[in-house]
Short mmCIF file of C-alpha atoms in Angstrom, two decimals:
data_model
loop_
_atom_site.label_atom_id
_atom_site.label_comp_id
_atom_site.label_asym_id
_atom_site.label_seq_id
_atom_site.Cartn_x
_atom_site.Cartn_y
_atom_site.Cartn_z
CA MET Y 1 37.28 109.89 -1.26
CA THR Y 2 35.56 112.97 -2.63
CA SER Y 3 32.16 111.71 -1.52
CA ASP Y 4 33.48 111.32 2.04
CA LEU Y 5 34.74 114.91 1.99
CA SER Y 6 31.51 116.29 0.58
CA ARG Y 7 29.52 114.30 3.12
CA ALA Y 8 31.67 115.77 5.93
CA ALA Y 9 31.08 119.27 4.55
CA ASP Y 10 27.33 118.62 4.39
CA ASP Y 11 27.41 117.47 8.02
CA LEU Y 12 28.89 120.85 9.00
CA ASP Y 13 26.39 122.94 7.01
CA TRP Y 14 24.06 123.20 10.00
CA ARG Y 15 26.80 125.01 11.94
CA ARG Y 16 27.08 127.71 9.27
CA ALA Y 17 23.46 128.66 9.95
CA ALA Y 18 24.08 129.04 13.69
CA ALA Y 19 23.72 132.47 15.26
CA CYS Y 20 27.07 131.89 17.01
CA ALA Y 21 28.96 130.98 13.82
CA ASN Y 22 30.97 134.21 13.80
CA LEU Y 23 31.40 134.60 17.55
CA PRO Y 24 34.74 133.81 19.21
CA GLN Y 25 35.24 130.14 20.02
CA HIS Y 26 36.34 130.99 23.55
CA SER Y 27 32.79 132.25 24.12
CA VAL Y 28 31.15 129.22 22.52
CA PHE Y 29 33.24 126.86 24.64
CA ALA Y 30 33.13 128.99 27.80
CA ARG Y 31 32.75 127.35 31.18
CA VAL Y 32 31.40 130.36 33.10
CA PRO Y 33 28.20 132.28 32.40
CA SER Y 34 29.80 135.71 32.06
CA ASP Y 35 32.12 134.48 29.30
CA ALA Y 36 29.28 132.68 27.52
CA GLU Y 37 26.79 135.56 27.65
CA PRO Y 38 27.27 136.77 24.02
CA VAL Y 39 26.61 133.26 22.71
CA LEU Y 40 23.68 132.68 25.03
CA ARG Y 41 22.10 135.92 23.74
CA ALA Y 42 22.70 134.81 20.14
CA CYS Y 43 20.96 131.51 20.87
CA ASN Y 44 17.71 133.38 21.50
CA GLN Y 45 17.44 134.16 17.77
CA CYS Y 46 19.18 131.03 16.44
CA PRO Y 47 17.32 129.10 13.73
CA ILE Y 48 19.05 125.81 14.65
CA ARG Y 49 18.97 126.01 18.43
CA THR Y 50 17.18 122.67 18.86
CA GLU Y 51 19.28 120.89 16.24
CA CYS Y 52 22.44 122.18 17.92
CA GLU Y 53 21.59 120.52 21.21
CA VAL Y 54 20.56 117.28 19.50
CA VAL Y 55 23.79 117.07 17.50
CA VAL Y 56 26.12 118.11 20.33
CA ASP Y 57 24.23 115.92 22.84
CA PRO Y 58 25.89 117.64 25.82
CA ALA Y 59 24.64 115.29 28.52
CA HIS Y 60 26.16 112.26 26.81
CA THR Y 61 29.36 113.85 25.50
CA PHE Y 62 30.26 115.69 28.73
CA PHE Y 63 30.35 118.88 26.66
CA ASP Y 64 31.70 122.17 28.00
CA GLY Y 65 30.24 125.28 26.38
CA VAL Y 66 27.02 126.62 24.92
CA SER Y 67 24.63 124.36 23.06
CA GLY Y 68 20.92 124.78 22.44
CA GLY Y 69 20.76 128.05 24.33
CA ARG Y 70 22.16 126.64 27.54
CA LEU Y 71 25.60 126.58 29.13
CA TRP Y 72 27.01 123.13 29.87
CA ARG Y 73 29.92 122.02 32.03
CA ASN Y 74 30.90 118.34 32.00
CA GLY Y 75 27.57 117.53 30.37
CA ARG Y 76 25.48 119.22 33.04
CA GLU Y 77 23.55 122.43 32.57
CA VAL Y 78 25.00 125.39 34.44
CA LYS Y 79 22.07 127.17 36.06
CA ARG Y 80 22.13 130.93 35.68
CA PRO Y 81 20.47 133.30 38.10
CA PRO Y 82 17.35 135.03 36.78
CA ALA Y 83 18.08 138.41 35.18
CA SER Y 84 16.10 140.25 37.86
CA ALA Y 85 18.07 138.57 40.65
CA SER Y 86 21.42 139.63 39.21
CA GLY Y 87 20.16 143.19 38.81
CA GLN Y 88 19.14 143.31 42.46
CA ALA Y 89 22.50 141.95 43.60
CA GLU Y 90 24.28 144.84 41.86
CA ARG Y 91 22.31 147.52 43.72
#
C-alpha cells in the first residue's frame, strides 16, 4: 500500500514544478481567456510546459483550462486575438 501512495506522490511531483502551482485553481481551469491570463503568462516561463500538455492530453480528455501554455475548452484550443489586435480594439 505504501508503494502505491509513494508512486502516486511521485506522479504528482511534476505539478509542483509548474509555474502555475501557486495560482488559483479557478484561473488554471478557466474557460475564458481573460480569466486564464495569469496562468497563460506563467506558462511562458514554465519549466514543464511541454510535459504538462503531454500529461493532461487536452485533445483526448476534453480538458477545460490551461495546459502547455494554451487555453482549452472541451479539448479544443481557444484561439486568442494577437496582443496588438486587442490593444487596437481598446483605442
